[in-house]
PDB file of C-alpha atoms in Angstrom:
ATOM      1  CA  MET A  82      20.557  34.230  35.194  1.00 78.00           C
ATOM      2  CA  ILE A  83      17.932  32.096  36.912  1.00 86.00           C
ATOM      3  CA  VAL A  84      16.071  31.687  33.629  1.00 86.00           C
ATOM      4  CA  GLN A  85      19.243  30.470  31.922  1.00 87.00           C
ATOM      5  CA  ILE A  86      19.914  27.953  34.696  1.00 90.00           C
ATOM      6  CA  LEU A  87      16.355  26.664  34.483  1.00 90.00           C
ATOM      7  CA  ALA A  88      16.671  26.394  30.697  1.00 90.00           C
ATOM      8  CA  VAL A  89      19.856  24.328  31.076  1.00 89.00           C
ATOM      9  CA  ILE A  90      18.201  22.058  33.657  1.00 91.00           C
ATOM     10  CA  VAL A  91      15.176  21.533  31.405  1.00 89.00           C
ATOM     11  CA  ALA A  92      17.430  20.806  28.404  1.00 90.00           C
ATOM     12  CA  ILE A  93      19.430  18.237  30.403  1.00 89.00           C
ATOM     13  CA  ALA A  94      16.217  16.621  31.664  1.00 89.00           C
ATOM     14  CA  LEU A  95      14.863  16.359  28.106  1.00 90.00           C
ATOM     15  CA  VAL A  96      18.089  14.788  26.855  1.00 89.00           C
ATOM     16  CA  MET A  97      17.966  12.246  29.669  1.00 90.00           C
ATOM     17  CA  LEU A  98      14.299  11.428  29.065  1.00 91.00           C
ATOM     18  CA  LEU A  99      14.709  11.176  25.282  1.00 93.00           C
ATOM     19  CA  SER A 100      17.934   9.122  25.339  1.00 94.00           C
ATOM     20  CA  PRO A 101      17.180   5.401  24.879  1.00 94.00           C
ATOM     21  CA  VAL A 102      17.982   2.906  27.621  1.00 95.00           C
ATOM     22  CA  THR A 103      19.328  -0.404  26.310  1.00 95.00           C
ATOM     23  CA  ILE A 104      18.821  -3.562  28.360  1.00 95.00           C
ATOM     24  CA  TYR A 105      20.713  -6.776  27.704  1.00 95.00           C
ATOM     25  CA  ALA A 106      20.409 -10.093  29.526  1.00 94.00           C
ATOM     26  CA  ASN A 107      22.332 -13.311  29.028  1.00 94.00           C
ATOM     27  CA  SER A 108      21.380 -16.250  31.238  1.00 93.00           C
ATOM     28  CA  THR A 109      21.934 -19.994  31.314  1.00 94.00           C
ATOM     29  CA  ARG A 110      20.670 -22.700  33.645  1.00 92.00           C
ATOM     30  CA  LEU A 111      22.202 -26.161  33.531  1.00 89.00           C
ATOM     31  CA  GLY A 112      22.059 -28.814  36.229  1.00 82.00           C
ATOM     32  CA  GLY A 113      20.399 -26.435  38.669  1.00 82.00           C
ATOM     33  CA  GLN A 114      23.184 -23.832  38.340  1.00 88.00           C
ATOM     34  CA  ILE A 115      22.257 -20.363  37.019  1.00 90.00           C
ATOM     35  CA  ASP A 116      24.862 -18.165  35.358  1.00 93.00           C
ATOM     36  CA  GLY A 117      24.841 -15.087  33.153  1.00 94.00           C
ATOM     37  CA  SER A 118      24.811 -11.321  33.298  1.00 94.00           C
ATOM     38  CA  PHE A 119      22.473  -8.360  33.126  1.00 93.00           C
ATOM     39  CA  SER A 120      23.357  -4.878  31.905  1.00 96.00           C
ATOM     40  CA  ILE A 121      21.689  -1.509  31.340  1.00 95.00           C
ATOM     41  CA  SER A 122      23.267   1.166  29.129  1.00 95.00           C
ATOM     42  CA  TRP A 123      22.127   4.783  29.205  1.00 94.00           C
ATOM     43  CA  ILE A 124      23.912   7.755  27.621  1.00 92.00           C
ATOM     44  CA  ILE A 125      27.484   7.492  29.014  1.00 92.00           C
ATOM     45  CA  PHE A 126      26.686   5.036  31.817  1.00 94.00           C
ATOM     46  CA  MET A 127      26.443   1.264  32.072  1.00 94.00           C
ATOM     47  CA  PHE A 128      25.215  -0.857  34.944  1.00 95.00           C
ATOM     48  CA  ARG A 129      26.360  -4.493  34.842  1.00 94.00           C
ATOM     49  CA  TYR A 130      25.572  -7.398  37.184  1.00 94.00           C
ATOM     50  CA  ALA A 131      27.070 -10.909  37.112  1.00 93.00           C
ATOM     51  CA  ILE A 132      24.640 -13.465  38.502  1.00 89.00           C
ATOM     52  CA  LYS A 133      26.953 -16.277  39.620  1.00 86.00           C
ATOM     53  CA  GLU A 134      29.664 -14.023  41.076  1.00 87.00           C
ATOM     54  CA  ARG A 135      27.037 -11.651  42.552  1.00 89.00           C
ATOM     55  CA  LYS A 136      29.103  -8.668  41.409  1.00 92.00           C
ATOM     56  CA  MET A 137      27.805  -5.275  40.343  1.00 93.00           C
ATOM     57  CA  GLU A 138      29.688  -2.682  38.286  1.00 94.00           C
ATOM     58  CA  VAL A 139      28.907   0.857  37.192  1.00 94.00           C
ATOM     59  CA  LEU A 140      30.875   2.280  34.251  1.00 94.00           C
ATOM     60  CA  ALA A 141      31.114   5.757  32.722  1.00 93.00           C
ATOM     61  CA  PHE A 142      32.669   6.188  29.256  1.00 91.00           C
ATOM     62  CA  GLY A 143      33.685   2.535  29.519  1.00 87.00           C
ATOM     63  CA  THR A 144      35.668   3.132  32.726  1.00 91.00           C
ATOM     64  CA  ARG A 145      34.618   1.344  35.897  1.00 92.00           C
ATOM     65  CA  ILE A 146      33.724   3.793  38.670  1.00 93.00           C
ATOM     66  CA  VAL A 147      31.929   1.471  41.099  1.00 90.00           C
ATOM     67  CA  ARG A 148      32.352  -2.234  41.825  1.00 90.00           C
ATOM     68  CA  THR A 149      30.725  -4.153  44.639  1.00 90.00           C
ATOM     69  CA  SER A 150      30.148  -7.791  45.591  1.00 84.00           C
ATOM     70  CA  TYR A 151      27.144  -9.163  47.440  1.00 74.00           C
ATOM     71  CA  LYS A 152      27.213 -11.995  49.922  1.00 72.00           C
ATOM     72  CA  LYS A 153      24.274 -14.081  51.002  1.00 66.00           C
ATOM     73  CA  LYS A 154      22.667 -12.625  54.096  1.00 65.00           C
ATOM     74  CA  PRO A 155      22.291 -14.864  57.140  1.00 65.00           C
ATOM     75  CA  PRO A 156      18.710 -15.893  57.887  1.00 63.00           C
ATOM     76  CA  LYS A 157      16.829 -13.411  60.027  1.00 66.00           C
ATOM     77  CA  PRO A 158      15.573 -14.546  63.438  1.00 65.00           C
ATOM     78  CA  GLU A 159      11.911 -15.426  63.453  1.00 61.00           C
ATOM     79  CA  LYS A 160       9.611 -12.783  64.850  1.00 59.00           C
ATOM     80  CA  PRO A 161       7.157 -13.753  67.585  1.00 58.00           C
ATOM     81  CA  LYS A 162       3.828 -14.804  66.137  1.00 52.00           C
ATOM     82  CA  LYS A 163       0.862 -12.513  66.598  1.00 51.00           C
ATOM     83  CA  GLN A 164      -2.426 -13.631  68.022  1.00 51.00           C
ATOM     84  CA  GLY A 165      -4.330 -15.900  65.650  1.00 52.00           C
ATOM     85  CA  ARG A 166      -7.428 -13.704  65.285  1.00 50.00           C
ATOM     86  CA  ILE A 167      -5.515 -10.491  64.659  1.00 46.00           C
ATOM     87  CA  ARG A 168      -3.107 -12.211  62.311  1.00 53.00           C
ATOM     88  CA  GLY A 169      -5.967 -13.811  60.363  1.00 53.00           C
ATOM     89  CA  LEU A 170      -7.740 -10.461  59.974  1.00 50.00           C
ATOM     90  CA  GLN A 171      -4.561  -8.772  58.791  1.00 56.00           C
ATOM     91  CA  ARG A 172      -3.946 -11.584  56.309  1.00 57.00           C
ATOM     92  CA  MET A 173      -7.457 -11.199  54.873  1.00 57.00           C
ATOM     93  CA  LEU A 174      -6.982  -7.442  54.471  1.00 55.00           C
ATOM     94  CA  PHE A 175      -3.579  -7.993  52.869  1.00 58.00           C
ATOM     95  CA  ILE A 176      -4.999 -10.493  50.363  1.00 66.00           C
ATOM     96  CA  LYS A 177      -7.812  -8.070  49.553  1.00 67.00           C
ATOM     97  CA  ASP A 178      -5.313  -5.270  48.918  1.00 63.00           C
ATOM     98  CA  ILE A 179      -3.200  -7.505  46.680  1.00 69.00           C
ATOM     99  CA  PHE A 180      -6.332  -8.480  44.755  1.00 72.00           C
ATOM    100  CA  ASN A 181      -7.259  -4.800  44.293  1.00 73.00           C
ATOM    101  CA  LEU A 182      -3.759  -4.082  42.973  1.00 78.00           C
ATOM    102  CA  GLY A 183      -3.876  -6.975  40.493  1.00 77.00           C
ATOM    103  CA  ARG A 184      -5.662  -5.219  37.629  1.00 83.00           C
ATOM    104  CA  PRO A 185      -3.685  -1.929  37.829  1.00 85.00           C
ATOM    105  CA  ILE A 186      -0.399  -3.873  37.981  1.00 85.00           C
ATOM    106  CA  LEU A 187      -1.330  -5.953  34.925  1.00 83.00           C
ATOM    107  CA  HIS A 188      -2.353  -2.790  33.077  1.00 86.00           C
ATOM    108  CA  LEU A 189       0.955  -1.131  33.988  1.00 88.00           C
ATOM    109  CA  PHE A 190       2.906  -4.219  32.907  1.00 86.00           C
ATOM    110  CA  LYS A 191       1.103  -4.290  29.542  1.00 86.00           C
ATOM    111  CA  ASN A 192       1.811  -0.589  28.934  1.00 88.00           C
ATOM    112  CA  PHE A 193       5.467  -1.074  29.841  1.00 87.00           C
ATOM    113  CA  LEU A 194       5.733  -3.955  27.368  1.00 82.00           C
ATOM    114  CA  PHE A 195       4.343  -1.778  24.591  1.00 87.00           C
ATOM    115  CA  ALA A 196       6.835   0.957  25.506  1.00 90.00           C
ATOM    116  CA  PHE A 197       9.833  -1.377  25.032  1.00 89.00           C
ATOM    117  CA  ARG A 198      11.311  -2.197  21.642  1.00 89.00           C
ATOM    118  CA  LEU A 199      12.534  -5.788  21.411  1.00 85.00           C
ATOM    119  CA  LYS A 200      15.710  -5.901  19.331  1.00 87.00           C
ATOM    120  CA  TYR A 201      16.261  -9.623  19.551  1.00 85.00           C
ATOM    121  CA  LEU A 202      15.236 -12.593  21.642  1.00 85.00           C
ATOM    122  CA  ASP A 203      16.894 -16.001  21.617  1.00 89.00           C
ATOM    123  CA  ILE A 204      15.647 -18.746  23.945  1.00 89.00           C
ATOM    124  CA  ASP A 205      16.688 -22.393  23.973  1.00 91.00           C
ATOM    125  CA  THR A 206      15.072 -24.371  26.772  1.00 91.00           C
ATOM    126  CA  THR A 207      14.600 -27.955  27.904  1.00 93.00           C
ATOM    127  CA  TYR A 208      11.747 -28.640  30.289  1.00 92.00           C
ATOM    128  CA  GLY A 209       9.954 -31.515  31.925  1.00 92.00           C
ATOM    129  CA  MET A 210       7.380 -31.704  34.712  1.00 89.00           C
ATOM    130  CA  GLU A 211       6.712 -34.303  37.368  1.00 87.00           C
ATOM    131  CA  ASP A 212       3.598 -35.470  35.544  1.00 88.00           C
ATOM    132  CA  PRO A 213       4.163 -36.215  31.818  1.00 88.00           C
ATOM    133  CA  ALA A 214       0.589 -35.070  31.137  1.00 89.00           C
ATOM    134  CA  TYR A 215       1.455 -31.587  32.376  1.00 89.00           C
ATOM    135  CA  THR A 216       4.544 -31.614  30.166  1.00 89.00           C
ATOM    136  CA  GLY A 217       2.320 -32.369  27.188  1.00 90.00           C
ATOM    137  CA  ILE A 218      -0.086 -29.550  28.070  1.00 86.00           C
ATOM    138  CA  LEU A 219       2.798 -27.101  28.418  1.00 87.00           C
ATOM    139  CA  THR A 220       4.223 -28.258  25.083  1.00 86.00           C
ATOM    140  CA  GLY A 221       0.930 -27.570  23.332  1.00 84.00           C
ATOM    141  CA  PHE A 222       0.742 -24.127  24.893  1.00 80.00           C
ATOM    142  CA  LEU A 223       4.304 -23.270  23.844  1.00 78.00           C
ATOM    143  CA  TYR A 224       3.673 -24.371  20.257  1.00 76.00           C
ATOM    144  CA  ALA A 225       0.555 -22.225  20.129  1.00 72.00           C
ATOM    145  CA  ALA A 226       2.380 -19.225  21.637  1.00 65.00           C
ATOM    146  CA  SER A 227       5.339 -19.568  19.267  1.00 66.00           C
ATOM    147  CA  GLY A 228       2.928 -19.347  16.317  1.00 60.00           C
ATOM    148  CA  PHE A 229       2.137 -15.767  17.320  1.00 52.00           C
ATOM    149  CA  SER A 230       5.748 -14.881  18.050  1.00 54.00           C
ATOM    150  CA  GLN A 231       7.592 -12.461  15.782  1.00 54.00           C
ATOM    151  CA  THR A 232      10.970 -13.928  16.693  1.00 49.00           C
ATOM    152  CA  GLY A 233      10.525 -17.010  14.498  1.00 47.00           C
ATOM    153  CA  ASN A 234      13.230 -19.633  14.986  1.00 54.00           C
ATOM    154  CA  ASN A 235      14.714 -17.722  17.940  1.00 79.00           C
ATOM    155  CA  LEU A 236      12.336 -19.621  20.207  1.00 80.00           C
ATOM    156  CA  ARG A 237      13.440 -23.234  20.606  1.00 84.00           C
ATOM    157  CA  PHE A 238      12.125 -25.624  23.226  1.00 86.00           C
ATOM    158  CA  GLU A 239      12.507 -29.340  23.869  1.00 90.00           C
ATOM    159  CA  SER A 240      10.246 -31.383  26.104  1.00 91.00           C
ATOM    160  CA  ASP A 241      11.510 -34.166  28.352  1.00 91.00           C
ATOM    161  CA  PHE A 242       8.776 -36.594  29.450  1.00 92.00           C
ATOM    162  CA  THR A 243      11.131 -38.766  31.529  1.00 91.00           C
ATOM    163  CA  ARG A 244      12.119 -36.373  34.321  1.00 90.00           C
ATOM    164  CA  GLN A 245      11.489 -33.050  36.010  1.00 90.00           C
ATOM    165  CA  VAL A 246      13.922 -30.531  34.554  1.00 91.00           C
ATOM    166  CA  LEU A 247      14.215 -26.902  33.551  1.00 91.00           C
ATOM    167  CA  ASP A 248      17.337 -25.764  31.691  1.00 94.00           C
ATOM    168  CA  TRP A 249      17.659 -22.737  29.473  1.00 93.00           C
ATOM    169  CA  ASN A 250      19.951 -20.562  27.403  1.00 94.00           C
ATOM    170  CA  LEU A 251      18.584 -17.045  27.058  1.00 92.00           C
ATOM    171  CA  ARG A 252      19.738 -13.897  25.298  1.00 92.00           C
ATOM    172  CA  VAL A 253      17.539 -10.830  25.040  1.00 91.00           C
ATOM    173  CA  LYS A 254      18.133  -7.210  24.097  1.00 92.00           C
ATOM    174  CA  ALA A 255      15.557  -4.433  24.313  1.00 92.00           C
ATOM    175  CA  SER A 256      15.485  -0.646  24.457  1.00 94.00           C
ATOM    176  CA  VAL A 257      13.096   1.968  25.766  1.00 94.00           C
ATOM    177  CA  ILE A 258      12.906   5.760  25.760  1.00 94.00           C
ATOM    178  CA  PRO A 259      12.347   6.792  29.405  1.00 94.00           C
ATOM    179  CA  ILE A 260       9.763   9.468  28.599  1.00 93.00           C
ATOM    180  CA  ARG A 261       7.441   6.755  27.245  1.00 93.00           C
ATOM    181  CA  LEU A 262       7.298   5.172  30.716  1.00 93.00           C
ATOM    182  CA  ILE A 263       6.047   8.318  32.444  1.00 93.00           C
ATOM    183  CA  PRO A 264       2.351   8.297  31.327  1.00 92.00           C
ATOM    184  CA  PRO A 265       1.615   4.673  32.361  1.00 91.00           C
ATOM    185  CA  LEU A 266       3.565   5.105  35.598  1.00 92.00           C
ATOM    186  CA  ALA A 267       1.698   8.325  36.437  1.00 92.00           C
ATOM    187  CA  GLY A 268      -1.614   6.614  35.706  1.00 90.00           C
ATOM    188  CA  PHE A 269      -0.664   3.721  37.989  1.00 89.00           C
ATOM    189  CA  ILE A 270       0.427   5.947  40.885  1.00 89.00           C
ATOM    190  CA  THR A 271      -2.708   8.105  40.736  1.00 90.00           C
ATOM    191  CA  ASN A 272      -5.051   5.115  40.475  1.00 88.00           C
ATOM    192  CA  ARG A 273      -7.526   5.169  43.376  1.00 85.00           C
ATOM    193  CA  ASP A 274      -7.205   1.442  44.169  1.00 81.00           C
ATOM    194  CA  VAL A 275      -3.403   1.716  44.139  1.00 83.00           C
ATOM    195  CA  LEU A 276      -3.406   4.692  46.497  1.00 85.00           C
ATOM    196  CA  ILE A 277      -5.781   3.099  49.021  1.00 81.00           C
ATOM    197  CA  SER A 278      -4.363  -0.437  48.959  1.00 78.00           C
ATOM    198  CA  GLY A 279      -0.754   0.712  48.767  1.00 75.00           C
ATOM    199  CA  LEU A 280      -1.180   2.932  51.815  1.00 79.00           C
ATOM    200  CA  ARG A 281      -2.723   0.079  53.811  1.00 74.00           C
ATOM    201  CA  ILE A 282       0.090  -2.308  52.832  1.00 70.00           C
ATOM    202  CA  ILE A 283       2.748   0.250  53.820  1.00 73.00           C
ATOM    203  CA  ARG A 284       1.114   0.778  57.196  1.00 71.00           C
ATOM    204  CA  GLY A 285       1.156  -3.002  57.728  1.00 58.00           C
TER     205      GLY A 285
END
């Protein structure tokens, strides 16, 4: 009996790990206002979040089972400042820990990117920086990056040298099989620098 129960649990776990997770994002920014939605679909479930309304929904078989709204939290009262010497020492240790985590985090991010399958990407953006020279540099970089992109005409950008602006219209859809995320995540968690620095950061 116990063996049968364990076999069922293992079978369910394998189905969950081998079932693709689909991620879809739709976002726009115009005149400083951000709108759009974000959703994750997995087996029979869907998680959906509306940015402007700050509403979250969880659906099963297309039927909503959870719906919540989030309100902006009031600002927290400022904590009393610590002594300058102690605070400076803690800040130096914190920066050192963040620096030690930099390489493992970048490695994890790269492995996660390779694990995802990009189904489509559509970006239309208008940008401009305070200094027109910086806008020109960014334009050159974007043209160079788009030459290596596999999405072709799905990347569209327009530079504005007369003002500081950042507007966009973004649609992206990607999928990943959860089991492909386990090896890079396990390697990140067991990394020596991550264990030491992470423990120090948690302890404050």
